[in-house]
Coordinates of C-alpha atoms and ligand atoms in Angstrom, one line a residue:
M1 CA 32.2 130.0 -19.4
V2 CA 35.9 129.1 -19.6
P3 CA 37.7 130.8 -16.8
I4 CA 40.0 132.8 -19.0
F5 CA 42.3 133.9 -16.2
L6 CA 43.2 130.2 -15.5
L7 CA 43.8 129.7 -19.2
F8 CA 46.1 132.7 -19.2
L9 CA 48.2 131.5 -16.3
F10 CA 48.5 128.2 -17.9
C11 CA 49.6 129.6 -21.3
F12 CA 52.0 132.3 -20.1
P13 CA 53.9 131.5 -17.0
F14 CA 55.8 134.4 -15.5
N15 CA 57.2 135.5 -12.2
A16 CA 54.4 137.6 -10.7
G17 CA 56.8 139.1 -8.1
A18 CA 55.4 140.5 -4.9
R19 CA 51.8 139.9 -4.1
C20 CA 49.9 143.1 -3.2
F21 CA 46.4 143.8 -2.0
R22 CA 44.9 146.9 -3.5
S23 CA 41.7 148.9 -3.0
F24 CA 39.9 150.1 -6.1
K25 CA 37.7 153.1 -6.8
K26 CA 36.1 154.7 -9.8
L27 CA 36.2 158.4 -10.6
Q28 CA 33.1 159.1 -12.7
L29 CA 33.8 160.7 -16.1
P30 CA 31.2 162.8 -18.0
A31 CA 31.5 160.5 -21.1
V32 CA 33.4 157.3 -22.2
G33 CA 36.8 157.1 -23.7
S34 CA 39.6 158.2 -21.5
E35 CA 42.8 157.1 -23.2
S36 CA 45.7 158.7 -21.4
Y37 CA 46.2 160.8 -18.3
A38 CA 48.3 163.8 -17.4
F39 CA 48.9 165.7 -14.1
D40 CA 49.9 169.4 -14.1
S41 CA 52.7 171.0 -12.1
H42 CA 50.5 171.5 -9.1
N43 CA 49.6 167.8 -9.2
V44 CA 46.0 168.6 -10.2
G45 CA 44.5 165.8 -12.3
P46 CA 44.1 163.5 -14.0
Y47 CA 43.5 165.4 -17.2
T48 CA 42.1 163.2 -19.9
G49 CA 40.5 163.3 -23.4
L50 CA 37.1 161.8 -23.9
S51 CA 35.5 160.2 -27.0
D52 CA 33.2 163.2 -27.4
G53 CA 36.2 165.5 -27.9
R54 CA 36.4 167.2 -24.5
I55 CA 39.5 167.3 -22.5
V56 CA 38.5 167.3 -18.8
K57 CA 40.4 167.6 -15.5
Y58 CA 39.6 166.1 -12.1
Q59 CA 39.2 168.6 -9.3
G60 CA 38.6 166.4 -6.4
P61 CA 35.7 164.3 -5.1
E62 CA 33.3 167.3 -4.5
T63 CA 33.6 168.8 -8.0
G64 CA 34.6 165.7 -10.1
F65 CA 35.7 166.3 -13.7
V66 CA 35.3 169.7 -15.3
E67 CA 35.8 170.8 -18.9
F68 CA 39.3 172.1 -19.6
A69 CA 40.0 172.2 -23.3
T70 CA 38.9 171.2 -26.8
T71 CA 40.8 170.4 -30.0
S72 CA 38.3 171.2 -32.8
A73 CA 37.3 174.8 -33.7
N74 CA 34.1 173.5 -35.1
R75 CA 33.0 171.6 -32.0
S76 CA 29.5 172.3 -30.7
K77 CA 28.4 171.1 -27.3
E78 CA 24.9 170.3 -28.5
L79 CA 26.2 168.0 -31.3
C80 CA 29.2 166.5 -29.4
D81 CA 28.8 166.2 -25.7
G82 CA 28.2 162.6 -24.6
T83 CA 28.9 161.0 -28.0
D84 CA 30.8 157.8 -28.1
G85 CA 33.3 158.6 -30.9
N86 CA 32.1 155.7 -33.2
D87 CA 30.8 158.1 -35.9
L88 CA 34.0 159.1 -37.8
K89 CA 32.5 162.2 -39.5
L90 CA 31.3 163.5 -36.1
T91 CA 34.7 162.9 -34.7
E92 CA 36.1 165.3 -37.2
T93 CA 33.8 168.0 -35.9
C94 CA 34.2 167.1 -32.2
G95 CA 37.9 166.2 -32.0
R96 CA 39.5 163.3 -30.2
A97 CA 42.4 163.9 -27.9
L98 CA 44.4 160.8 -27.1
G99 CA 48.0 160.8 -25.7
M100 CA 48.8 163.9 -23.5
E101 CA 51.5 165.1 -21.2
F102 CA 52.4 168.4 -19.5
D103 CA 55.7 170.2 -20.2
H104 CA 56.3 171.0 -16.5
K105 CA 58.8 173.8 -17.4
T106 CA 56.2 175.8 -19.4
G107 CA 53.0 174.5 -17.8
E108 CA 51.6 173.8 -21.3
L109 CA 49.7 170.6 -22.1
Y110 CA 50.9 168.8 -25.3
L111 CA 48.6 166.3 -26.8
V112 CA 47.9 164.3 -29.9
D113 CA 44.5 164.3 -31.5
A114 CA 43.3 161.5 -33.8
V115 CA 42.1 164.1 -36.3
Y116 CA 44.2 167.2 -35.7
G117 CA 47.6 165.8 -34.9
L118 CA 50.0 167.4 -32.4
M119 CA 48.6 170.2 -30.4
V120 CA 49.3 172.4 -27.4
V121 CA 47.1 174.2 -24.9
G122 CA 48.1 176.7 -22.2
S123 CA 47.6 176.1 -18.5
G124 CA 44.3 178.0 -18.6
G125 CA 42.8 175.6 -21.2
G126 CA 40.5 176.6 -24.1
L127 CA 41.0 175.7 -27.7
A128 CA 44.2 173.9 -28.4
T129 CA 46.6 175.1 -31.2
Q130 CA 47.8 172.7 -33.9
L131 CA 51.6 172.3 -34.1
A132 CA 51.9 169.6 -36.7
G133 CA 49.9 167.0 -38.6
G134 CA 46.3 167.1 -39.4
K135 CA 45.4 167.5 -43.0
D136 CA 48.1 169.9 -44.1
G137 CA 51.9 169.6 -44.3
E138 CA 53.6 166.7 -42.6
R139 CA 50.7 164.5 -41.4
F140 CA 50.1 161.7 -39.1
D141 CA 48.0 158.7 -40.1
E142 CA 46.6 158.6 -36.5
A143 CA 48.7 160.0 -33.8
D144 CA 47.9 158.2 -30.6
A145 CA 50.7 158.4 -28.0
L146 CA 52.9 161.2 -26.7
D147 CA 55.7 161.7 -24.2
I148 CA 58.0 164.6 -23.4
D149 CA 61.6 164.4 -22.5
P150 CA 61.6 166.2 -19.1
N151 CA 65.1 167.4 -19.6
T152 CA 65.0 168.7 -23.2
G153 CA 61.3 169.3 -23.8
E154 CA 61.5 167.3 -27.0
I155 CA 58.3 165.4 -27.8
Y156 CA 58.0 161.8 -29.0
I157 CA 54.9 160.6 -30.8
G158 CA 53.6 157.2 -31.7
D159 CA 51.6 157.1 -34.9
L160 CA 49.4 154.1 -35.3
G161 CA 49.6 154.0 -39.1
T162 CA 46.8 153.4 -41.5
L163 CA 45.4 150.0 -40.3
L164 CA 42.6 151.5 -38.2
H165 CA 41.4 153.6 -41.2
K166 CA 40.8 150.3 -43.0
T167 CA 39.1 148.2 -40.4
N168 CA 37.7 148.3 -36.9
N169 CA 37.2 144.5 -36.8
L170 CA 39.4 143.3 -33.9
T171 CA 40.1 139.9 -35.5
E172 CA 41.4 141.6 -38.7
I173 CA 43.4 144.1 -36.6
L174 CA 45.1 141.4 -34.5
L175 CA 45.8 139.2 -37.5
S176 CA 47.0 142.0 -39.8
E177 CA 50.4 141.9 -41.3
E178 CA 50.3 145.7 -42.0
R179 CA 53.3 147.6 -40.6
T180 CA 52.7 151.3 -41.1
G181 CA 53.2 152.6 -37.6
R182 CA 55.9 155.2 -36.9
L183 CA 57.8 156.9 -34.1
L184 CA 58.3 160.6 -34.6
K185 CA 60.1 163.4 -32.7
Y186 CA 58.9 167.1 -32.6
D187 CA 61.3 169.7 -31.4
P188 CA 59.4 172.7 -30.0
K189 CA 62.4 175.0 -30.5
T190 CA 62.9 174.4 -34.2
K191 CA 59.3 173.3 -34.8
K192 CA 60.7 170.4 -36.8
L193 CA 59.0 167.0 -37.0
T194 CA 61.3 164.0 -37.7
V195 CA 60.5 160.4 -38.4
L196 CA 62.7 158.1 -36.2
L197 CA 61.2 154.7 -37.0
K198 CA 58.9 153.3 -39.7
G199 CA 57.3 149.9 -40.3
L200 CA 55.9 149.5 -36.7
A201 CA 53.0 147.2 -35.9
L202 CA 50.5 149.8 -34.5
A203 CA 52.6 152.2 -32.5
A204 CA 50.2 152.6 -29.6
G205 CA 52.5 153.7 -26.7
V206 CA 55.6 155.8 -26.3
A207 CA 57.9 156.7 -23.4
V208 CA 61.3 158.4 -23.0
S209 CA 63.7 157.0 -20.5
K210 CA 64.4 159.0 -17.4
D211 CA 68.0 159.8 -18.5
G212 CA 66.9 160.6 -22.1
S213 CA 69.1 157.9 -23.6
F214 CA 66.4 156.0 -25.3
V215 CA 62.7 156.0 -26.2
L216 CA 60.3 153.1 -26.1
V217 CA 57.6 152.5 -28.6
G218 CA 54.9 149.8 -28.2
E219 CA 53.9 147.6 -31.1
Y220 CA 50.4 146.6 -30.3
I221 CA 49.8 143.8 -32.8
A222 CA 53.4 142.4 -32.4
C223 CA 53.0 142.0 -28.6
R224 CA 56.3 143.8 -27.9
I225 CA 58.0 147.0 -27.1
T226 CA 60.9 148.3 -29.3
R227 CA 63.7 150.5 -28.0
Y228 CA 65.1 153.3 -30.1
W229 CA 68.5 154.7 -28.8
L230 CA 68.8 158.4 -28.7
K231 CA 72.3 158.6 -27.2
G232 CA 75.4 156.5 -26.8
P233 CA 77.2 154.0 -29.1
K234 CA 73.9 152.6 -30.3
A235 CA 72.3 156.0 -31.1
T236 CA 69.8 155.9 -34.0
T237 CA 69.5 152.1 -33.9
S238 CA 66.6 150.1 -32.5
E239 CA 66.1 146.7 -30.9
I240 CA 63.4 144.6 -29.2
F241 CA 63.1 145.8 -25.6
V242 CA 60.6 143.3 -24.2
E243 CA 58.1 140.7 -25.5
L244 CA 54.8 140.7 -23.7
P245 CA 52.0 138.1 -23.2
G246 CA 49.5 140.4 -24.9
N247 CA 48.9 143.7 -26.8
P248 CA 50.7 146.7 -25.3
D249 CA 48.8 150.0 -25.3
N250 CA 50.3 153.1 -23.5
I251 CA 53.7 153.1 -21.7
K252 CA 54.2 155.4 -18.7
R253 CA 57.5 156.1 -17.0
T254 CA 57.5 156.1 -13.2
K255 CA 59.4 158.6 -11.0
S256 CA 62.1 156.0 -10.4
G257 CA 62.6 155.4 -14.1
D258 CA 60.7 152.1 -14.6
F259 CA 57.7 151.8 -17.0
W260 CA 54.1 150.7 -16.6
V261 CA 52.6 149.1 -19.6
A262 CA 48.9 148.3 -20.1
V263 CA 48.8 144.8 -21.6
N264 CA 45.6 143.4 -23.0
I265 CA 45.3 139.7 -23.4
Q266 CA 43.0 139.1 -26.3
R267 CA 41.9 135.7 -27.5
L268 CA 40.0 135.0 -30.7
Q269 CA 39.4 131.3 -29.9
P270 CA 37.1 129.7 -28.9
K271 CA 35.3 133.0 -28.9
P272 CA 36.7 136.6 -28.6
S273 CA 37.7 137.5 -25.0
C274 CA 39.9 140.0 -23.4
F275 CA 41.3 140.9 -20.0
A276 CA 43.9 143.4 -18.9
L277 CA 47.2 143.4 -17.0
G278 CA 49.6 146.1 -15.9
Q279 CA 53.2 145.2 -16.2
K280 CA 56.0 147.1 -14.6
I281 CA 59.2 146.9 -16.6
G282 CA 62.7 148.1 -15.6
A283 CA 64.9 150.3 -17.7
D284 CA 66.8 147.0 -18.5
G285 CA 63.7 145.4 -20.0
Q286 CA 63.0 143.0 -17.1
I287 CA 59.4 142.5 -16.1
L288 CA 59.3 143.5 -12.4
E289 CA 55.7 143.2 -11.5
T290 CA 52.4 142.0 -13.1
V291 CA 49.0 143.1 -11.8
N292 CA 45.9 141.4 -13.1
F293 CA 42.9 143.7 -13.4
Y294 CA 40.4 141.0 -14.2
A295 CA 38.5 141.3 -10.9
E296 CA 37.7 145.0 -11.5
Y297 CA 37.7 145.2 -15.3
N298 CA 36.5 141.8 -16.4
A299 CA 36.5 141.9 -20.3
T300 CA 37.1 145.7 -20.5
S301 CA 40.4 146.7 -22.2
V302 CA 42.8 149.0 -20.4
A303 CA 44.7 151.7 -22.3
E304 CA 47.0 153.1 -19.7
V305 CA 48.5 152.4 -16.2
Q306 CA 50.1 155.3 -14.6
E307 CA 51.6 155.7 -11.1
H308 CA 51.1 159.1 -9.5
H309 CA 51.7 159.9 -5.8
G310 CA 51.5 156.3 -4.7
L311 CA 48.2 155.6 -6.6
M312 CA 47.8 153.7 -9.8
Y313 CA 45.4 155.3 -12.4
L314 CA 43.9 153.2 -15.1
S315 CA 42.2 154.5 -18.3
S316 CA 40.0 152.6 -20.6
T317 CA 38.5 153.9 -23.9
N318 CA 35.4 151.6 -23.2
A319 CA 34.7 152.9 -19.7
N320 CA 33.0 156.0 -18.3
F321 CA 35.3 156.2 -15.3
A322 CA 38.9 156.5 -14.3
G323 CA 40.1 153.6 -12.2
V324 CA 42.3 154.2 -9.1
Y325 CA 44.1 151.5 -7.2
E326 CA 45.8 152.0 -3.9
V327 CA 48.3 149.5 -2.5
L328 CA 47.2 148.4 0.9
K329 CA 49.7 145.8 1.7
C330 CA 52.4 143.7 -0.1
S331 CA 54.0 140.4 0.8
D332 CA 57.3 139.3 -0.7
K333 CA 56.0 135.8 -1.1
P334 CA 55.4 135.3 -4.8
V335 CA 51.9 134.4 -5.9
Q336 CA 51.4 130.6 -5.8
V337 CA 49.8 129.5 -9.0
Ligands
LIG401 C1 35.0 173.6 -39.8 O1 34.3 174.7 -40.3 C2 34.8 175.4 -41.4 C3 34.0 176.6 -41.7 O2 32.7 176.3 -41.7 C4 34.9 174.4 -42.6 O3 35.5 175.0 -43.7 C5 35.7 173.2 -42.2 O4 35.6 172.2 -43.2 C6 35.1 172.6 -40.9 N1 36.0 171.5 -40.5 C7 35.5 170.3 -40.1 C8 36.6 169.3 -39.7 O5 34.3 170.1 -39.9
LIG402 C1 35.7 140.2 -38.4 O1 36.6 139.6 -39.3 C2 36.6 138.2 -39.3 C3 37.7 137.7 -40.2 O2 37.7 138.4 -41.5 C4 35.2 137.7 -39.8 O3 35.2 136.3 -39.7 C5 34.2 138.3 -38.8 O4 32.9 138.0 -39.2 C6 34.3 139.8 -38.7 N1 33.4 140.3 -37.7 C7 32.6 141.3 -37.9 C8 31.7 141.7 -36.7 O5 32.4 141.8 -38.9
LIG403 C1 32.5 139.5 -17.9 O1 32.5 139.6 -19.3 C2 31.9 138.5 -20.0 C3 32.2 138.7 -21.5 O2 31.7 139.9 -21.9 C4 30.4 138.5 -19.6 O3 29.8 137.3 -20.3 C5 30.3 138.3 -18.1 O4 29.0 138.4 -17.7 C6 31.1 139.4 -17.4 N1 31.1 139.1 -16.0 C7 30.8 140.1 -15.1 C8 31.0 139.7 -13.6 O5 30.6 141.2 -15.4

């Protein structure tokens, strides 16, 4: 087999920054499909949505993950629990929560569901309430990513567009010229949904800056992140924020205001292959750190990289575990390639 990691280093040279040694462990999930993580105001978590429609929360190594919420009123445990989400009709019945984040002022969990759009569920869990999208009114094609401005409570949503309704063939997706992704904003005070940007190349990730001056939106098939200005002289305009060596999925802001992006390096030639990186990007668009997950994830794609309390949490829609990395030791010497 071609050592794809060598091929990668050869094709996309970059400054890898400090070299860190990390330990890795897996938190077993009750089903596959974690896409994004959220932690509540008491730092309990991660909470995550599974392919079978359940939203679960982690309650420590003794208890593991327990059921917290669901998104479809029609969901039945017998029919749905443990399913892989590949049957689209069944997904309508079971629900499919993707991007999620807590509003830490109200304790509510906001989420986007592939079928039911923007929803909210109280801190006690249960059945989520639809706020926008789904089949009636202003709808999403496939809402996938969500972030909340911690200062204003305004919600930003990445809508993938219609491409994944037409094909699930990765070759066709990666080569597609379709640009139907959108960036939207929902204001919980006025209950108004506004389209900020259209024509995006699969808007798979979204994150607001720490100061609320801009919002980032990932364009998966264009291998880049676009910045939309919310405030200042460039307000309402957009520009390319950073170009990446692969396909960006979720974007997560760190406490200090940088961003982690899950970047999947996917090759179609000589045969389809994939491996994942995490890239830390400063608020100025500079790539600060690159972590290669090949040793632990091999060919499994990664949907999110999130820093929380000194640990790094990785989600993957193809895995039945949550990955957790802990930095053991870093040296300032850059990696010698
Ligand atoms: C849920 O059940 C109701 C009542 O049986 C039905 O009208 C509706 O179509 C169902 N929705 C889905 C998504 O299955
Ligand atoms: C995916 O699409 C490509 C290009 O159209 C085609 O060559 C390939 O056979 C398809 N793969 C599958 C599994 O359908
Ligand atoms: C890594 O993935 C490739 C492609 O799916 C597979 O052939 C190989 O056996 C995997 N290696 C390990 C160590 O799992």
